[in-house]
Amino acid sequence: FGDVSPVVSTMMVKKTEEIFGVTNGANPLEVLVPVMQVSVEQSTPLADVVNTISVTIKANCDLLPGSTITLASLTGAATEDGNIHLELSPPEFRNRSFVTTGMWDQNDGNLTLTSIGLKRRDTHTIIFNLTNRNIDQPSPPVSIRASVKSVFGDLSNSIEALVSKPSSDILGVLNGRDPLTILKPDFLTKGISQSHPLPSSTNKIT
């Protein structure tokens, strides 16, 4: 007869499953912007020496293999462009952490890390060496950004944010733990005098 019998409207059943480390990530149109919690510190603020940088990273989602994290504006290093060896900690996370070399860009002070399967619940520490330039400078505004790869190969970019710094002293240098705080050692007091200018006599140098 051509008339229509309506179907009763009903709510769809959602899986409410976690996917890629996102709670309820299997629910349709559940969307999460990737965010990284990052802290950075250094081993020495002295100019013209090797400086060990320690970075602690925790993400709010899994980072599929091929995803990248970039530490930006680590300016003030004399280390030239190229690959930098990375020490990864803790050891049990190494098979779901980062490739053991990072790509270093001296001019911009950027270090790019490539994930091999970082998990949301893991906290990773990455350790690498840079050489401080022979300059005086405060710590630059170091930031973090990420490009998180999907199962289809496209990228979801995180919000760029400043990293956390310890704001603590080392070797008597104010905020010397902050990354790329650099100080050229100098004597604050540098006077010299003697007690006696005549020959063949005792002379006290102060």
Coordinates of C-alpha atoms in Angstrom, one line a residue, residues 56-180:
T56 CA 61.1 13.7 31.6
I57 CA 58.1 13.1 29.4
K58 CA 54.5 11.8 30.0
A59 CA 51.8 12.0 27.4
N60 CA 48.0 12.0 27.8
C61 CA 47.7 9.4 25.1
D62 CA 49.7 6.6 23.4
L63 CA 52.2 7.7 20.7
L64 CA 52.1 5.3 17.9
P65 CA 55.4 4.4 16.2
G66 CA 56.5 7.3 13.9
S67 CA 55.0 10.0 16.1
T68 CA 57.4 12.7 17.0
I69 CA 58.1 15.0 19.9
T70 CA 60.2 18.2 19.4
L71 CA 62.0 20.0 22.2
A72 CA 62.2 23.6 20.8
S73 CA 64.5 26.6 21.6
L74 CA 67.4 24.8 23.4
T75 CA 69.5 27.7 22.1
G76 CA 73.0 28.4 23.3
A77 CA 74.6 25.0 22.5
A78 CA 77.8 24.7 20.4
T79 CA 76.8 21.2 19.3
E80 CA 76.5 21.1 15.5
D81 CA 73.5 19.8 13.4
G82 CA 73.1 16.0 13.2
N83 CA 72.0 12.9 15.1
I84 CA 72.4 12.9 18.9
H85 CA 72.6 9.7 21.0
L86 CA 69.9 9.3 23.6
E87 CA 70.0 7.3 26.8
L88 CA 66.5 6.0 27.7
S89 CA 65.2 5.3 31.2
P90 CA 63.9 3.2 32.8
P91 CA 65.3 0.2 30.9
E92 CA 62.1 -1.8 30.9
F93 CA 60.4 0.9 28.8
R94 CA 63.0 0.9 26.0
N95 CA 60.9 -1.2 23.7
R96 CA 58.0 1.3 23.9
S97 CA 59.9 4.5 24.2
F98 CA 61.9 6.4 21.5
V99 CA 64.4 5.7 18.8
T100 CA 67.9 6.0 20.4
T101 CA 69.0 8.9 18.2
G102 CA 67.4 12.3 18.0
M103 CA 67.7 14.9 15.2
W104 CA 69.4 18.1 16.4
D105 CA 69.1 21.5 14.8
Q106 CA 71.6 23.9 16.3
N107 CA 70.3 27.1 14.9
D108 CA 66.8 26.7 16.3
G109 CA 67.9 24.6 19.3
N110 CA 65.4 21.9 18.3
L111 CA 65.7 18.2 19.2
T112 CA 63.2 15.9 17.5
L113 CA 62.5 12.5 19.1
T114 CA 60.7 9.6 17.3
S115 CA 58.4 7.3 19.2
I116 CA 58.5 3.5 18.8
G117 CA 55.3 3.1 20.8
L118 CA 55.2 5.3 23.9
K119 CA 52.3 4.5 26.3
R120 CA 50.2 7.0 28.1
R121 CA 50.8 5.5 31.6
D122 CA 54.6 5.5 31.2
T123 CA 56.9 8.3 32.4
H124 CA 60.1 8.3 30.3
T125 CA 63.4 10.0 30.9
I126 CA 65.7 10.9 27.9
I127 CA 69.3 11.9 28.6
F128 CA 71.6 13.4 26.0
N129 CA 74.7 15.7 25.9
L130 CA 75.2 19.1 24.4
T131 CA 78.2 21.4 24.6
N132 CA 77.6 24.8 26.1
R133 CA 78.8 27.8 24.1
N134 CA 81.4 30.2 25.6
I135 CA 78.7 32.8 26.5
D136 CA 76.7 34.1 29.4
Q137 CA 72.9 33.6 29.0
P138 CA 69.8 32.9 31.0
S139 CA 67.8 29.7 30.3
P140 CA 65.8 30.2 27.0
P141 CA 62.0 29.6 26.8
V142 CA 62.2 25.9 26.0
S143 CA 58.9 24.5 24.7
I144 CA 57.5 21.1 23.6
R145 CA 55.3 20.1 20.7
A146 CA 54.3 16.8 19.2
S147 CA 52.9 15.2 16.1
V148 CA 50.9 12.1 17.0
K149 CA 50.5 9.5 14.2
S150 CA 47.1 7.8 13.7
V151 CA 46.5 4.3 12.4
F152 CA 45.9 5.8 9.0
G153 CA 49.2 7.6 8.9
D154 CA 47.9 11.2 9.3
L155 CA 49.1 13.4 12.1
S156 CA 47.4 15.1 15.1
N157 CA 49.4 18.0 16.4
S158 CA 49.6 18.9 20.1
I159 CA 49.4 22.3 21.6
E160 CA 52.9 23.8 21.9
A161 CA 53.6 24.6 25.6
L162 CA 56.6 25.6 27.7
V163 CA 58.4 22.9 29.6
S164 CA 58.8 22.8 33.4
K165 CA 62.2 23.8 34.8
P166 CA 63.6 23.1 38.3
S167 CA 64.5 26.8 39.0
S168 CA 67.3 25.5 41.4
D169 CA 70.9 26.4 41.8
I170 CA 74.0 24.3 41.1
L171 CA 77.7 25.2 41.5
G172 CA 76.6 28.4 43.1
V173 CA 74.9 29.6 39.9
L174 CA 71.3 31.0 40.3
N175 CA 68.9 28.8 38.4
G176 CA 71.9 26.8 37.2
R177 CA 69.8 23.6 36.8
D178 CA 67.6 25.3 34.2
P179 CA 68.4 24.1 30.7
L180 CA 71.0 26.2 28.8

